[in-house]
mmCIF file of C-alpha atoms in Angstrom:
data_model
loop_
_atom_site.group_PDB
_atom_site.id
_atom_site.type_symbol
_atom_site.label_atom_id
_atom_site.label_comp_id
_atom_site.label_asym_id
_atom_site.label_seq_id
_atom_site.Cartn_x
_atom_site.Cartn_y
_atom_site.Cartn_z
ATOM 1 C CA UNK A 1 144.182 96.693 122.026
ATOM 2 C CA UNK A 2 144.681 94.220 118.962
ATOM 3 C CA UNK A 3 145.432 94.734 115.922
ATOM 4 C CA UNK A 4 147.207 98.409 116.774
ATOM 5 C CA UNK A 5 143.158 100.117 116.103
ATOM 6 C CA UNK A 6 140.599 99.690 118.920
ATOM 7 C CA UNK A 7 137.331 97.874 118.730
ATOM 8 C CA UNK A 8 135.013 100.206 117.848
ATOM 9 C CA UNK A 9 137.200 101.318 114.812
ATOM 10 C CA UNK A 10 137.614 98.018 113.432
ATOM 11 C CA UNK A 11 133.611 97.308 114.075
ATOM 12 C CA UNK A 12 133.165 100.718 112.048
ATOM 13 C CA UNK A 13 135.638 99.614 109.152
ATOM 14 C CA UNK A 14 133.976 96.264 109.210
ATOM 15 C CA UNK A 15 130.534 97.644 108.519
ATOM 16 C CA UNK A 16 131.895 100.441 105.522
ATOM 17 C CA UNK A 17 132.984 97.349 104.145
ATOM 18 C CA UNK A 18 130.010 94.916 104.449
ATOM 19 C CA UNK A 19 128.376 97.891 102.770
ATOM 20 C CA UNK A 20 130.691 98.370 100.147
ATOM 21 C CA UNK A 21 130.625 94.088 99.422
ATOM 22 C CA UNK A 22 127.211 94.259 99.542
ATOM 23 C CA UNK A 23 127.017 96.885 96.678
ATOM 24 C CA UNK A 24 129.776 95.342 95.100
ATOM 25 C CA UNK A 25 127.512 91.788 94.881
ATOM 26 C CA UNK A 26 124.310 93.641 93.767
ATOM 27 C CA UNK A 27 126.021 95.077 90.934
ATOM 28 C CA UNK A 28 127.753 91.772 89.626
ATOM 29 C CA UNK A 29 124.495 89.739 90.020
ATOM 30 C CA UNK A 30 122.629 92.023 88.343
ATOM 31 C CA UNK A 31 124.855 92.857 85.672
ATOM 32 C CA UNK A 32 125.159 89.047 84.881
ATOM 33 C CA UNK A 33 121.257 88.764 84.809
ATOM 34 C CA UNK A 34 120.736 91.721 82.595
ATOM 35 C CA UNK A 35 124.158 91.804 80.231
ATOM 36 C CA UNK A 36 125.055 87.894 79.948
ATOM 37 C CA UNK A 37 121.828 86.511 80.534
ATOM 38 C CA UNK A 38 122.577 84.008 83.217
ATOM 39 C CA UNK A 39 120.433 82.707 85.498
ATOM 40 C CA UNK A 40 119.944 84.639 89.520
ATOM 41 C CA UNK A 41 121.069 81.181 91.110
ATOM 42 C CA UNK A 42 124.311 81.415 88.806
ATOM 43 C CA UNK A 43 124.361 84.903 89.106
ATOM 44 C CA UNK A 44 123.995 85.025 92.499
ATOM 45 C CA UNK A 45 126.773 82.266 93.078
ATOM 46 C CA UNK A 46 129.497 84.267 91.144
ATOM 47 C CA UNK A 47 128.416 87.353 92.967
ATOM 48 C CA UNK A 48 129.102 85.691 96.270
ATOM 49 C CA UNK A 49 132.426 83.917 95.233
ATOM 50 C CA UNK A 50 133.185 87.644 93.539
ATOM 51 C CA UNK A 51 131.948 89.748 97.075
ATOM 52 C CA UNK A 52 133.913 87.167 99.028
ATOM 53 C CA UNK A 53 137.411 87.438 98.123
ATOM 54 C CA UNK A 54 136.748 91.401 98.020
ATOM 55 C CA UNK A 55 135.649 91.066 101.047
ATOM 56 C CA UNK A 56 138.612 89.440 102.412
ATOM 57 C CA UNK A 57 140.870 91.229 100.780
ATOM 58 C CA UNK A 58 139.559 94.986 102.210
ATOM 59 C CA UNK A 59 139.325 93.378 105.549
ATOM 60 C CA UNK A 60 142.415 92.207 105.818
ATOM 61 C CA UNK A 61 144.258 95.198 105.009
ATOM 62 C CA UNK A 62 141.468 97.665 105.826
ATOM 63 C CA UNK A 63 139.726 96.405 108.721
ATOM 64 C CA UNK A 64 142.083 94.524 110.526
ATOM 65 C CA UNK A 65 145.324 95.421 109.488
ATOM 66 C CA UNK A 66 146.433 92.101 108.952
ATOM 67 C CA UNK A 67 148.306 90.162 106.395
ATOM 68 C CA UNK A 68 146.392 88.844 103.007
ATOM 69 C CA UNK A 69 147.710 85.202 103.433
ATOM 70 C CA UNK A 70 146.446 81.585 103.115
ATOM 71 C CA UNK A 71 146.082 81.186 106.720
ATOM 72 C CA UNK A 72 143.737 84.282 107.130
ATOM 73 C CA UNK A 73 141.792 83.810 104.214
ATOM 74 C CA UNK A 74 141.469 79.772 104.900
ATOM 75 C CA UNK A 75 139.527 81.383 108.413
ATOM 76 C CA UNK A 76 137.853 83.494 106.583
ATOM 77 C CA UNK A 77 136.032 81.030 104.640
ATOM 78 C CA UNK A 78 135.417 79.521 107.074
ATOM 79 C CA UNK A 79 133.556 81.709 108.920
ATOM 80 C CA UNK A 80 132.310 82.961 105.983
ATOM 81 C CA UNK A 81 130.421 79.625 105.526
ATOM 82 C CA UNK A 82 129.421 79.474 109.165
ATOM 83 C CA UNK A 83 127.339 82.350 108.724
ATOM 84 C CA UNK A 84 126.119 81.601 105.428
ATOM 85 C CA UNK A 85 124.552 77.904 106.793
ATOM 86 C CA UNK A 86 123.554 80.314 109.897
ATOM 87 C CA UNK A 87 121.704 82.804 107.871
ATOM 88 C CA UNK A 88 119.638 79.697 106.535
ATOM 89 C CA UNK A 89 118.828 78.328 109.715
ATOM 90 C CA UNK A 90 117.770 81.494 111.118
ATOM 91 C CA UNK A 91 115.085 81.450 108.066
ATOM 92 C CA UNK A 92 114.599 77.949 108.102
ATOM 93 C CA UNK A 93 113.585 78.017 112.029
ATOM 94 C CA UNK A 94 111.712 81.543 111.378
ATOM 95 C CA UNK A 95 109.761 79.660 108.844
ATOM 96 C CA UNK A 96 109.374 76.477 110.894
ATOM 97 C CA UNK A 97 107.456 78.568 113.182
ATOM 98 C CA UNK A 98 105.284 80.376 110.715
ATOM 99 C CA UNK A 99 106.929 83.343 111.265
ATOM 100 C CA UNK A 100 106.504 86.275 108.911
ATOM 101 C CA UNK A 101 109.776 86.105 106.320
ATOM 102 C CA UNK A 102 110.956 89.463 107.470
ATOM 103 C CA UNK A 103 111.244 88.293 111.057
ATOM 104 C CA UNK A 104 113.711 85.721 109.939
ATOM 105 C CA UNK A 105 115.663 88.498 107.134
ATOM 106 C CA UNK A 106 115.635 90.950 110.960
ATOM 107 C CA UNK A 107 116.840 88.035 113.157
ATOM 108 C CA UNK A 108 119.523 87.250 110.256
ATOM 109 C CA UNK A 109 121.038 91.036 110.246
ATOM 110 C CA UNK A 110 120.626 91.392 113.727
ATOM 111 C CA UNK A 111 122.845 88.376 114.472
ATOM 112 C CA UNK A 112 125.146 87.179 111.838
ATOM 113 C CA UNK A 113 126.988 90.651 110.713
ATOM 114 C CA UNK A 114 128.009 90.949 115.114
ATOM 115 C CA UNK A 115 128.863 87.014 114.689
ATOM 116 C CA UNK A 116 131.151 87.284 111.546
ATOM 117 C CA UNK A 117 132.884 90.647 112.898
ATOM 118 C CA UNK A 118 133.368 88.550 116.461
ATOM 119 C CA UNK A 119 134.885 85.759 114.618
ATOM 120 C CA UNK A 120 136.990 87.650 112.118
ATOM 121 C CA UNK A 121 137.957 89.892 114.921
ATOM 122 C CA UNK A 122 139.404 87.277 117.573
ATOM 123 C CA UNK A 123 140.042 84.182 115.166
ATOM 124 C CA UNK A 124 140.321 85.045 111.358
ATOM 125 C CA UNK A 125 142.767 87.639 111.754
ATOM 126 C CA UNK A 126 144.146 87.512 114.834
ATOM 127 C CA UNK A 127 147.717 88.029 115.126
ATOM 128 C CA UNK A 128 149.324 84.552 115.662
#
């Protein structure tokens, strides 16, 4: 066992907190849009940048029980960007094929959350 928590409780953590970043990025976008004005791309970018560090922060202590520190969060990036280029090859190739939008959205959930938890689990914060 890893991390001092077995799988399953870390995969369970890891998905309370997706939730809870995904929220959290809803709520910045959209207040941006609506208070400050700024455009959804800009929006949207903050709100990632914004759900990000949250999101490494609460899984590193939270999920994984592992220090906050430059080496972590450098992983974490970095796999953080994986799956954001994989999310838009998933569409891409869903769209490629004519495929209805929400098959690519259903591949992309299906697929990248179990990816990023994989990753995070055995490289980002593994215990070195």
């Amino acid at each position: 066992m890893i991390h001092g928590t077995s799988l399953l409780s870390r995969l369970v953590r890891f998905g309370m907190t997706g939730i809870g970043v995904t929220a959290l990025h809803v709520v910045v976008a959209a207040s941006l849009v609506e208070l400050s004005h700024a455009g959804p791309a800009a929006a949207n970018g903050i709100a990632f940048i914004a759900a990000a560090l949250v999101s490494f922060l609460v899984n590193a202590r939270f999920t994984f029980r592992a220090q906050a520190a430059r080496g972590p969060l450098v992983r974490f990036l970095l796999v953080t960007g994986l799956c954001g280029a994989l999310s838009a090859a998933i569409a891409a190739v869903a769209e490629a094929q004519g495929l209805d939008y929400r098959i690519g959205i259903a591949a992309v959930v299906a697929i990248v959350p179990v990816l990023s938890f994989l990753l995070h689990n055995f490289w980002s914060f593994r215990p070195r």
